[in-house]
Amino acid sequence: MDKKNYCVIMAGGVGSRFWPMSRAGRPKQFLDILGTGKTLLEITFDRFRTIIPAENILVVTNRDYGELVREQLPDLPDSNILLEPSRRNTAPCIAYASYKIKERNRDARMVVAPSDHLILNEDKFLNVVQDGLKFVGEEESLLTIGIQPSRPETGYGYIQANGSGKAGSKYKNLKKVKTFTEKPDPDLARVFFESGEFFWNAGIFFWSVKSILKAFQHHLPEMYAVFSEGAGKYDTNAEIEFIDSAYADCKNISIDYGVMEKAENVCVITSEFGWSDLGTWGSLHDQMKKDKQDNVLNGKEILTYDVKGCLVNSPGKKLMVLQGLEEFIVVDTEDVLLICRMQDEQKIRNIVNDVRIRKGDTYI
Amino acid sequence: MDKKNYCVIMAGGVGSRFWPMSRAGRPKQFLDILGTGKTLLEITFDRFRTIIPAENILVVTNRDYGELVREQLPDLPDSNILLEPSRRNTAPCIAYASYKIKERNRDARMVVAPSDHLILNEDKFLNVVQDGLKFVGEEESLLTIGIQPSRPETGYGYIQANGSGKAGSKYKNLKKVKTFTEKPDPDLARVFFESGEFFWNAGIFFWSVKSILKAFQHHLPEMYAVFSEGAGKYDTNAEIEFIDSAYADCKNISIDYGVMEKAENVCVITSEFGWSDLGTWGSLHDQMKKDKQDNVLNGKEILTYDVKGCLVNSPGKKLMVLQGLEEFIVVDTEDVLLICRMQDEQKIRNIVNDVRIRKGDTYI
């Protein structure tokens, strides 16, 4: 394995749409949401570990979740857990990790990925990662993964690629990026889908440490300055205190908005390896193996009678007997049962807010 | 209170349609199914106790439930709990109780009632009971209560009364019975409902000990003979052994089929005091107070969003968050969650059988 290759796993999300399984104290990435016996973070770590040594994998998370990361990834060196004192979106998270890696290896190349996505074809994905890391080792480019859309999805941002492949490139499916777009409305999503030029933005990035720091310097100079101050402090006892003050000075901004949409040297590597951001219970239903009645049943003790198109999550020992439900989400946890129409799953956020107002933080 | 008045509460039922709240080890009558803080048996006992002394109230139940009766009715003398060794329907149960009462008071009058019915207007009911007991003390008659139907219900048996009141009777609403009928189909139920001659059979009876034993002698002579053998053994150490052999010799038959439908001296006292046999979750929904969306929510921690016409039973501390359900039954117990369309509640019996086949007796 190439010692210059690093991986940054972003694990600071809250995932409130997966309530009540996902809770403030244990968000989605720390849960076995797929019912495989492993949490999403564990799956993500194991996946990268096949091509990147554990000592080169960094996990960035909120300080509240440090212990959870330590528990779930016992093979990850303690010094590779980066604890954020507050939530500042992806740009500060990536700046922090990039500086920390720079102190270890100035020639490092990085892949940055969320901790809570679903990837079905791991081999295909890892081939893309290896191509990506190789490419950004050779060219001063910011590279992102674009997923070949399988439907006119309105829940994802899109990347528009230049029609032709990167001229003269030895890499398959590598193109210059024309634009990044926000989540489209249904009509626009259909246009995107049919054009063949648009790809889902998976939020997975590749770059060399040099390239990304140069990009920060150019597009987010204040943030660049803040984290530059830390030189010599990363991986020392002074790191925590420095990060506290750095985050206090940082603005809340995503890497997409702060860097990728502004930079000129942005490329996309397109693929289709069975990907979902697992943003909602419905997306989990879309991706997982269904029974003959189009149900996804996660749990050992679930009996269904005349039940269709449902997602049922019941990790405990309780016997669940369901009759007559069509297109519902049923999630049973130790202290909360949620039943919600699949088509109304966007309302779960509002429901969680209402629960907080009426019942306090107990169930959040 | 008249010392000659006795009450027999029949508490041997299984109530599988109230699964999963009702279980083989704790059927419906032993549950706080109305969410009032009292079980149906406790409510029934308390109701009769206002007009009949506790030492004159007998509870007949299966041997498996003796301890439950003792726990729930601490004021009931132990010798008033009649334990059946097997299930033989209502005729043997009533024969047993009648003989036992005869040994205590040959001039006794009895009211016989199920332990698991709903009665909303208790005063009106108790007036009927007092009239009934008085009447059967004066006339050698078998008296039953007929409930004025409020809808063309197909779930109850009906009693057809003679058009005119009992000639010369000083009792209001007392009529001779013309026929008993089985549960009708919807067309027939409509005819019954519109005729004004038909009343719901509530399974509540009055008679003197003398009258009912005479009726057994005439219509169920074998059963009469079997229980006559026990003379001198009731309320002694020999009772249990005798009852074991008596029940082994007894056929399984209801008092309606074995006696009431054959006897000539049967009268009905009609009333409407808000009655339901609480045969199903749906009947509970019909009877109970509903919120503005026509829901009955039994439980402290139930939040509903866009939920209509549902019955929800969640006696525990779990927070239940329900969205988008219409006309469903949701019952959560410690080890089973049941969700079932209200219109399909008759299927619960089959579901319980299927659960038994697939999961064994654990959840039954």
Short mmCIF file of N, CA and C in Angstrom, two decimals, chain A residues 228-314:
data_model
loop_
_atom_site.label_atom_id
_atom_site.label_comp_id
_atom_site.label_asym_id
_atom_site.label_seq_id
_atom_site.Cartn_x
_atom_site.Cartn_y
_atom_site.Cartn_z
N SER A 228 -3.22 27.75 9.28
CA SER A 228 -1.76 27.86 9.13
C SER A 228 -1.08 28.16 10.45
N GLU A 229 -1.78 28.93 11.28
CA GLU A 229 -1.26 29.27 12.61
C GLU A 229 -0.88 28.04 13.43
N GLY A 230 -1.54 26.90 13.07
CA GLY A 230 -1.33 25.70 13.87
C GLY A 230 -0.06 24.94 13.54
N ALA A 231 0.66 25.40 12.54
CA ALA A 231 1.87 24.68 12.13
C ALA A 231 2.74 24.40 13.35
N GLY A 232 3.17 23.14 13.50
CA GLY A 232 3.98 22.76 14.65
C GLY A 232 3.17 22.31 15.84
N LYS A 233 1.86 22.60 15.83
CA LYS A 233 1.02 22.22 16.97
C LYS A 233 0.25 20.92 16.73
N TYR A 234 0.00 20.62 15.44
CA TYR A 234 -0.72 19.38 15.14
C TYR A 234 0.08 18.19 15.67
N ASP A 235 -0.64 17.20 16.17
CA ASP A 235 -0.02 16.01 16.76
C ASP A 235 0.87 16.33 17.97
N THR A 236 0.56 17.42 18.66
CA THR A 236 1.24 17.72 19.92
C THR A 236 0.16 17.99 20.98
N ASN A 237 0.59 18.23 22.23
CA ASN A 237 -0.35 18.54 23.30
C ASN A 237 -1.07 19.87 23.08
N ALA A 238 -0.52 20.69 22.22
CA ALA A 238 -1.10 22.00 21.98
C ALA A 238 -2.25 21.95 20.97
N GLU A 239 -2.45 20.79 20.35
CA GLU A 239 -3.43 20.71 19.26
C GLU A 239 -4.85 21.08 19.70
N ILE A 240 -5.30 20.49 20.83
CA ILE A 240 -6.70 20.70 21.23
C ILE A 240 -6.99 22.18 21.46
N GLU A 241 -6.11 22.81 22.21
CA GLU A 241 -6.32 24.23 22.51
C GLU A 241 -6.32 25.08 21.23
N PHE A 242 -5.39 24.74 20.34
CA PHE A 242 -5.33 25.49 19.08
C PHE A 242 -6.61 25.31 18.27
N ILE A 243 -7.09 24.06 18.20
CA ILE A 243 -8.30 23.79 17.41
C ILE A 243 -9.51 24.51 18.01
N ASP A 244 -9.58 24.56 19.34
CA ASP A 244 -10.66 25.32 19.99
C ASP A 244 -10.72 26.74 19.47
N SER A 245 -9.57 27.39 19.45
CA SER A 245 -9.58 28.80 19.02
C SER A 245 -9.75 28.90 17.51
N ALA A 246 -9.20 27.96 16.78
CA ALA A 246 -9.34 27.99 15.31
C ALA A 246 -10.82 27.88 14.93
N TYR A 247 -11.53 26.92 15.55
CA TYR A 247 -12.94 26.74 15.21
C TYR A 247 -13.78 27.94 15.62
N ALA A 248 -13.39 28.57 16.72
CA ALA A 248 -14.13 29.77 17.15
C ALA A 248 -14.04 30.86 16.09
N ASP A 249 -12.92 30.87 15.36
CA ASP A 249 -12.70 31.91 14.34
C ASP A 249 -13.22 31.52 12.96
N CYS A 250 -13.62 30.27 12.80
CA CYS A 250 -13.96 29.74 11.48
C CYS A 250 -15.39 30.04 11.09
N LYS A 251 -15.61 30.34 9.81
CA LYS A 251 -17.00 30.43 9.40
C LYS A 251 -17.51 29.05 9.03
N ASN A 252 -18.83 28.94 9.06
CA ASN A 252 -19.52 27.68 8.76
C ASN A 252 -19.76 27.62 7.26
N ILE A 253 -19.03 26.74 6.56
CA ILE A 253 -19.17 26.71 5.10
C ILE A 253 -18.78 25.33 4.58
N SER A 254 -19.44 24.92 3.52
CA SER A 254 -19.15 23.60 2.96
C SER A 254 -17.98 23.70 1.98
N ILE A 255 -17.29 22.58 1.78
CA ILE A 255 -16.18 22.55 0.83
C ILE A 255 -16.70 22.78 -0.59
N ASP A 256 -17.92 22.33 -0.85
CA ASP A 256 -18.50 22.52 -2.19
C ASP A 256 -18.65 24.01 -2.48
N TYR A 257 -19.31 24.68 -1.56
CA TYR A 257 -19.59 26.10 -1.76
C TYR A 257 -18.32 26.93 -1.63
N GLY A 258 -17.45 26.59 -0.67
CA GLY A 258 -16.26 27.40 -0.38
C GLY A 258 -15.13 27.20 -1.37
N VAL A 259 -15.01 26.00 -1.92
CA VAL A 259 -13.85 25.72 -2.79
C VAL A 259 -14.26 25.16 -4.15
N MET A 260 -14.96 24.04 -4.14
CA MET A 260 -15.17 23.30 -5.39
C MET A 260 -15.89 24.12 -6.46
N GLU A 261 -16.91 24.89 -6.04
CA GLU A 261 -17.68 25.65 -7.02
C GLU A 261 -16.90 26.83 -7.57
N LYS A 262 -15.82 27.19 -6.87
CA LYS A 262 -15.06 28.37 -7.31
C LYS A 262 -13.78 28.01 -8.05
N ALA A 263 -13.23 26.86 -7.71
CA ALA A 263 -11.93 26.49 -8.31
C ALA A 263 -12.07 26.19 -9.80
N GLU A 264 -10.96 26.37 -10.51
CA GLU A 264 -10.94 26.13 -11.96
C GLU A 264 -10.50 24.70 -12.28
N ASN A 265 -9.63 24.17 -11.42
CA ASN A 265 -8.98 22.89 -11.71
C ASN A 265 -9.76 21.70 -11.14
N VAL A 266 -11.10 21.72 -11.35
CA VAL A 266 -11.92 20.66 -10.77
C VAL A 266 -12.30 19.63 -11.83
N CYS A 267 -12.05 18.38 -11.53
CA CYS A 267 -12.42 17.27 -12.41
C CYS A 267 -13.39 16.34 -11.71
N VAL A 268 -14.05 15.54 -12.51
CA VAL A 268 -14.96 14.54 -11.95
C VAL A 268 -14.61 13.18 -12.55
N ILE A 269 -14.63 12.18 -11.72
CA ILE A 269 -14.46 10.82 -12.20
C ILE A 269 -15.82 10.14 -12.03
N THR A 270 -16.37 9.68 -13.15
CA THR A 270 -17.75 9.18 -13.09
C THR A 270 -17.76 7.66 -12.99
N SER A 271 -18.76 7.16 -12.28
CA SER A 271 -18.87 5.72 -12.10
C SER A 271 -20.29 5.38 -11.65
N GLU A 272 -20.55 4.14 -11.53
CA GLU A 272 -21.83 3.72 -10.91
C GLU A 272 -21.55 2.44 -10.15
N PHE A 273 -21.41 2.60 -8.84
CA PHE A 273 -21.08 1.43 -8.01
C PHE A 273 -22.18 1.14 -6.98
N GLY A 274 -23.39 1.63 -7.27
CA GLY A 274 -24.49 1.40 -6.34
C GLY A 274 -24.31 2.26 -5.11
N TRP A 275 -24.67 3.53 -5.25
CA TRP A 275 -24.39 4.49 -4.18
C TRP A 275 -25.68 5.14 -3.70
N SER A 276 -25.75 5.43 -2.41
CA SER A 276 -26.82 6.25 -1.86
C SER A 276 -26.25 7.02 -0.68
N ASP A 277 -26.70 8.24 -0.50
CA ASP A 277 -26.24 8.99 0.67
C ASP A 277 -27.04 8.57 1.91
N LEU A 278 -27.96 7.61 1.74
CA LEU A 278 -28.78 7.14 2.86
C LEU A 278 -29.33 8.33 3.65
N GLY A 279 -29.89 9.26 2.91
CA GLY A 279 -30.35 10.49 3.55
C GLY A 279 -31.63 10.29 4.33
N THR A 280 -32.42 9.29 3.95
CA THR A 280 -33.72 9.10 4.57
C THR A 280 -34.02 7.61 4.65
N TRP A 281 -35.04 7.29 5.44
CA TRP A 281 -35.50 5.90 5.52
C TRP A 281 -35.90 5.41 4.13
N GLY A 282 -36.52 6.29 3.35
CA GLY A 282 -36.95 5.90 2.00
C GLY A 282 -35.78 5.52 1.11
N SER A 283 -34.66 6.24 1.24
CA SER A 283 -33.49 5.92 0.42
C SER A 283 -32.92 4.57 0.84
N LEU A 284 -33.06 4.25 2.11
CA LEU A 284 -32.62 2.93 2.58
C LEU A 284 -33.51 1.86 1.93
N HIS A 285 -34.82 2.13 1.90
CA HIS A 285 -35.74 1.19 1.26
C HIS A 285 -35.39 1.00 -0.22
N ASP A 286 -35.06 2.11 -0.90
CA ASP A 286 -34.70 2.02 -2.32
C ASP A 286 -33.53 1.07 -2.54
N GLN A 287 -32.55 1.15 -1.63
CA GLN A 287 -31.28 0.47 -1.88
C GLN A 287 -31.25 -0.99 -1.43
N MET A 288 -32.05 -1.31 -0.45
CA MET A 288 -31.86 -2.63 0.15
C MET A 288 -32.67 -3.73 -0.51
N LYS A 289 -32.29 -4.94 -0.23
CA LYS A 289 -32.94 -6.11 -0.80
C LYS A 289 -34.36 -6.22 -0.25
N LYS A 290 -35.31 -6.41 -1.17
CA LYS A 290 -36.71 -6.43 -0.74
C LYS A 290 -37.29 -7.84 -0.84
N ASP A 291 -38.33 -8.08 -0.05
CA ASP A 291 -39.03 -9.36 -0.20
C ASP A 291 -40.00 -9.25 -1.37
N LYS A 292 -40.80 -10.29 -1.59
CA LYS A 292 -41.69 -10.31 -2.77
C LYS A 292 -42.75 -9.22 -2.72
N GLN A 293 -43.04 -8.74 -1.52
CA GLN A 293 -44.04 -7.67 -1.40
C GLN A 293 -43.38 -6.29 -1.31
N ASP A 294 -42.11 -6.24 -1.76
CA ASP A 294 -41.41 -4.95 -1.84
C ASP A 294 -41.15 -4.36 -0.45
N ASN A 295 -41.01 -5.23 0.54
CA ASN A 295 -40.70 -4.76 1.89
C ASN A 295 -39.23 -4.97 2.21
N VAL A 296 -38.66 -4.03 2.95
CA VAL A 296 -37.35 -4.24 3.56
C VAL A 296 -37.59 -4.45 5.05
N LEU A 297 -37.26 -5.64 5.52
CA LEU A 297 -37.53 -5.98 6.92
C LEU A 297 -36.20 -6.20 7.64
N ASN A 298 -35.78 -5.23 8.44
CA ASN A 298 -34.55 -5.36 9.22
C ASN A 298 -34.90 -5.75 10.64
N GLY A 299 -34.67 -7.00 10.95
CA GLY A 299 -35.01 -7.48 12.29
C GLY A 299 -35.36 -8.95 12.19
N LYS A 300 -35.15 -9.66 13.28
CA LYS A 300 -35.36 -11.11 13.24
C LYS A 300 -36.80 -11.50 13.51
N GLU A 301 -37.51 -10.65 14.25
CA GLU A 301 -38.83 -11.06 14.72
C GLU A 301 -39.92 -10.20 14.10
N ILE A 302 -39.99 -10.22 12.76
CA ILE A 302 -41.01 -9.42 12.08
C ILE A 302 -41.89 -10.35 11.25
N LEU A 303 -43.19 -10.35 11.53
CA LEU A 303 -44.13 -11.13 10.74
C LEU A 303 -45.05 -10.16 10.01
N THR A 304 -45.22 -10.38 8.69
CA THR A 304 -46.06 -9.46 7.92
C THR A 304 -47.20 -10.23 7.26
N TYR A 305 -48.37 -9.58 7.22
CA TYR A 305 -49.56 -10.14 6.59
C TYR A 305 -50.17 -9.03 5.74
N ASP A 306 -50.14 -9.20 4.42
CA ASP A 306 -50.73 -8.20 3.54
C ASP A 306 -50.04 -6.84 3.72
N VAL A 307 -48.73 -6.86 3.80
CA VAL A 307 -47.92 -5.65 3.98
C VAL A 307 -47.08 -5.45 2.72
N LYS A 308 -47.11 -4.22 2.17
CA LYS A 308 -46.42 -3.96 0.90
C LYS A 308 -45.61 -2.67 0.95
N GLY A 309 -44.43 -2.72 0.34
CA GLY A 309 -43.65 -1.50 0.14
C GLY A 309 -43.22 -0.81 1.42
N CYS A 310 -43.05 -1.57 2.48
CA CYS A 310 -42.70 -0.96 3.77
C CYS A 310 -41.23 -1.15 4.11
N LEU A 311 -40.74 -0.24 4.93
CA LEU A 311 -39.42 -0.40 5.53
C LEU A 311 -39.63 -0.59 7.03
N VAL A 312 -39.16 -1.70 7.54
CA VAL A 312 -39.37 -1.99 8.97
C VAL A 312 -38.02 -2.22 9.62
N ASN A 313 -37.78 -1.50 10.68
CA ASN A 313 -36.51 -1.60 11.39
C ASN A 313 -36.80 -1.90 12.85
N SER A 314 -36.45 -3.07 13.26
CA SER A 314 -36.74 -3.48 14.64
C SER A 314 -35.59 -4.32 15.15
#
